[in-house]
mmCIF file of C-alpha atoms in Angstrom:
data_model
loop_
_atom_site.group_PDB
_atom_site.id
_atom_site.type_symbol
_atom_site.label_atom_id
_atom_site.label_comp_id
_atom_site.label_asym_id
_atom_site.label_seq_id
_atom_site.Cartn_x
_atom_site.Cartn_y
_atom_site.Cartn_z
ATOM 1 C CA LEU A 145 0.134 -0.041 -0.336
ATOM 2 C CA THR A 146 2.819 2.518 0.832
ATOM 3 C CA THR A 147 4.707 1.698 -2.168
ATOM 4 C CA ASP A 148 2.581 1.664 -4.940
ATOM 5 C CA PRO A 149 -1.312 2.716 -3.664
ATOM 6 C CA SER A 150 -2.549 2.807 -7.177
ATOM 7 C CA VAL A 151 -2.932 -0.819 -7.157
ATOM 8 C CA TYR A 152 -5.973 -0.317 -4.690
ATOM 9 C CA LYS A 153 -7.522 2.684 -6.361
ATOM 10 C CA ASP A 154 -10.584 0.720 -7.511
ATOM 11 C CA THR A 155 -10.843 -1.389 -4.410
ATOM 12 C CA VAL A 156 -12.930 -1.540 -1.188
ATOM 13 C CA LEU A 157 -11.151 -2.894 1.359
ATOM 14 C CA VAL A 158 -13.737 -4.522 4.410
ATOM 15 C CA MET A 159 -11.851 -5.420 7.784
ATOM 16 C CA PRO A 160 -12.578 -5.175 11.365
ATOM 17 C CA ASN A 161 -12.367 -1.625 12.968
ATOM 18 C CA LEU A 162 -9.179 -2.239 14.655
ATOM 19 C CA TYR A 163 -7.451 -2.870 11.378
ATOM 20 C CA GLY A 164 -9.811 -0.240 9.640
ATOM 21 C CA ASP A 165 -7.850 2.271 11.943
ATOM 22 C CA ILE A 166 -4.426 1.077 10.963
ATOM 23 C CA LEU A 167 -5.142 1.310 7.617
ATOM 24 C CA SER A 168 -6.648 4.593 7.566
ATOM 25 C CA ASP A 169 -3.797 6.137 9.650
ATOM 26 C CA LEU A 170 -1.413 4.636 7.483
ATOM 27 C CA SER A 171 -2.828 5.580 4.312
ATOM 28 C CA ALA A 172 -2.891 9.524 5.637
ATOM 29 C CA GLY A 173 0.692 9.325 5.860
ATOM 30 C CA LEU A 174 0.602 9.355 2.049
ATOM 31 C CA ILE A 175 -1.495 12.502 1.663
ATOM 32 C CA GLY A 176 -0.115 14.618 4.309
ATOM 33 C CA GLY A 177 -1.317 13.501 7.603
ATOM 34 C CA LEU A 178 -4.732 12.872 9.691
ATOM 35 C CA GLY A 179 -5.420 16.529 9.226
ATOM 36 C CA LEU A 180 -6.403 15.977 5.550
ATOM 37 C CA THR A 181 -8.101 12.591 5.981
ATOM 38 C CA PRO A 182 -11.854 12.572 5.540
ATOM 39 C CA SER A 183 -13.989 9.515 6.247
ATOM 40 C CA GLY A 184 -17.610 8.264 5.243
ATOM 41 C CA ASN A 185 -19.500 5.647 6.760
ATOM 42 C CA ILE A 186 -22.068 4.439 4.130
ATOM 43 C CA GLY A 187 -24.681 2.315 5.244
ATOM 44 C CA HIS A 188 -28.110 0.931 3.924
ATOM 45 C CA ASP A 189 -30.247 3.212 6.148
ATOM 46 C CA ALA A 190 -27.913 5.762 7.229
ATOM 47 C CA SER A 191 -24.560 7.169 6.458
ATOM 48 C CA ILE A 192 -21.942 8.972 8.762
ATOM 49 C CA PHE A 193 -19.093 11.342 7.543
ATOM 50 C CA GLU A 194 -16.281 12.411 10.085
ATOM 51 C CA ALA A 195 -12.820 12.973 9.969
ATOM 52 C CA VAL A 196 -10.395 10.830 10.739
ATOM 53 C CA HIS A 197 -8.482 12.275 13.316
ATOM 54 C CA GLY A 198 -9.279 12.457 17.016
ATOM 55 C CA THR A 199 -10.126 15.346 19.166
ATOM 56 C CA ALA A 200 -6.719 16.524 19.533
ATOM 57 C CA PRO A 201 -7.232 17.521 23.338
ATOM 58 C CA ASP A 202 -3.634 19.030 23.206
ATOM 59 C CA ILE A 203 -4.700 21.906 21.235
ATOM 60 C CA ALA A 204 -8.102 22.308 22.269
ATOM 61 C CA GLY A 205 -9.354 25.745 22.380
ATOM 62 C CA GLN A 206 -6.101 27.231 20.867
ATOM 63 C CA ASP A 207 -7.488 27.952 17.453
ATOM 64 C CA LYS A 208 -4.668 25.518 15.806
ATOM 65 C CA ALA A 209 -6.670 22.553 14.653
ATOM 66 C CA ASN A 210 -6.667 21.702 10.835
ATOM 67 C CA PRO A 211 -10.339 21.706 9.717
ATOM 68 C CA THR A 212 -9.444 20.098 6.284
ATOM 69 C CA ALA A 213 -10.571 16.373 7.063
ATOM 70 C CA LEU A 214 -13.839 17.821 8.529
ATOM 71 C CA ILE A 215 -14.370 19.964 5.374
ATOM 72 C CA LEU A 216 -13.392 17.113 2.981
ATOM 73 C CA SER A 217 -15.713 14.589 4.710
ATOM 74 C CA SER A 218 -18.676 17.584 4.469
ATOM 75 C CA ILE A 219 -17.711 17.397 0.552
ATOM 76 C CA MET A 220 -18.380 13.654 0.757
ATOM 77 C CA MET A 221 -21.464 13.789 2.389
ATOM 78 C CA LEU A 222 -22.828 16.656 0.017
ATOM 79 C CA LYS A 223 -21.996 14.305 -2.736
ATOM 80 C CA HIS A 224 -23.660 11.257 -1.493
ATOM 81 C CA MET A 225 -26.794 13.613 -0.845
ATOM 82 C CA ARG A 226 -26.449 14.584 -4.690
ATOM 83 C CA LEU A 227 -25.654 18.035 -4.039
ATOM 84 C CA ASP A 228 -22.580 17.758 -6.133
ATOM 85 C CA GLU A 229 -22.704 21.753 -7.436
ATOM 86 C CA TYR A 230 -22.038 22.722 -3.685
ATOM 87 C CA ALA A 231 -19.573 20.037 -2.911
ATOM 88 C CA ALA A 232 -17.722 21.164 -6.073
ATOM 89 C CA LYS A 233 -17.581 24.741 -4.793
ATOM 90 C CA ILE A 234 -16.525 24.127 -1.763
ATOM 91 C CA GLU A 235 -13.880 21.485 -2.971
ATOM 92 C CA GLU A 236 -12.432 23.915 -5.458
ATOM 93 C CA ALA A 237 -12.067 26.836 -2.702
ATOM 94 C CA VAL A 238 -10.277 23.882 -0.205
ATOM 95 C CA PHE A 239 -7.886 22.922 -2.937
ATOM 96 C CA LYS A 240 -7.188 26.282 -4.073
ATOM 97 C CA THR A 241 -6.279 27.325 -0.517
ATOM 98 C CA LEU A 242 -4.200 24.313 -0.048
ATOM 99 C CA ALA A 243 -2.040 25.117 -3.552
ATOM 100 C CA ASP A 244 -1.784 28.577 -2.452
ATOM 101 C CA GLY A 245 0.080 27.849 0.806
ATOM 102 C CA LYS A 246 -0.422 31.180 2.041
ATOM 103 C CA HIS A 247 -2.780 30.464 5.026
ATOM 104 C CA LEU A 248 -1.818 26.559 6.205
ATOM 105 C CA THR A 249 -2.111 25.568 9.634
ATOM 106 C CA GLY A 250 0.861 24.279 11.289
ATOM 107 C CA ASP A 251 0.413 20.716 10.636
ATOM 108 C CA LEU A 252 0.878 21.678 7.056
ATOM 109 C CA GLY A 253 3.884 23.361 7.598
ATOM 110 C CA GLY A 254 2.218 26.692 7.946
ATOM 111 C CA ARG A 255 1.547 29.203 10.667
ATOM 112 C CA ALA A 256 -2.223 30.078 10.180
ATOM 113 C CA SER A 257 -4.634 29.538 12.667
ATOM 114 C CA ASN A 258 -7.984 27.542 12.179
ATOM 115 C CA SER A 259 -9.823 30.800 11.830
ATOM 116 C CA GLU A 260 -7.357 32.245 9.298
ATOM 117 C CA TYR A 261 -7.417 29.273 7.508
ATOM 118 C CA THR A 262 -11.436 29.016 7.161
ATOM 119 C CA LYS A 263 -11.282 32.535 6.129
ATOM 120 C CA ALA A 264 -9.166 31.752 3.200
ATOM 121 C CA ILE A 265 -11.746 28.914 2.263
ATOM 122 C CA ILE A 266 -14.441 30.976 2.439
#
């Protein structure tokens, strides 16, 4: 998976939660870390979309957390709800902000706060 993730591009991996957690943490490293990793649990009757990372109690209340994973999870939810136009607008703004690099949070090598990063996306 780490040497050639393209092998799994069209694959759904089903496993117990523990192994899913390990695999998602490993995979997050391939794209820049847990702060960028969205998640969707899609069931027959209900779906849940959330960031993969935990609550980060060490930085709680300090305006340091990277909101990208939560925003990308929201985009996944909008797509799941077939609200593709809204999802595309938000996704474009997130990717533009990341590519611009001027308002990155600390985990991405920047100095922006959560609020500054979010304002740049909006």
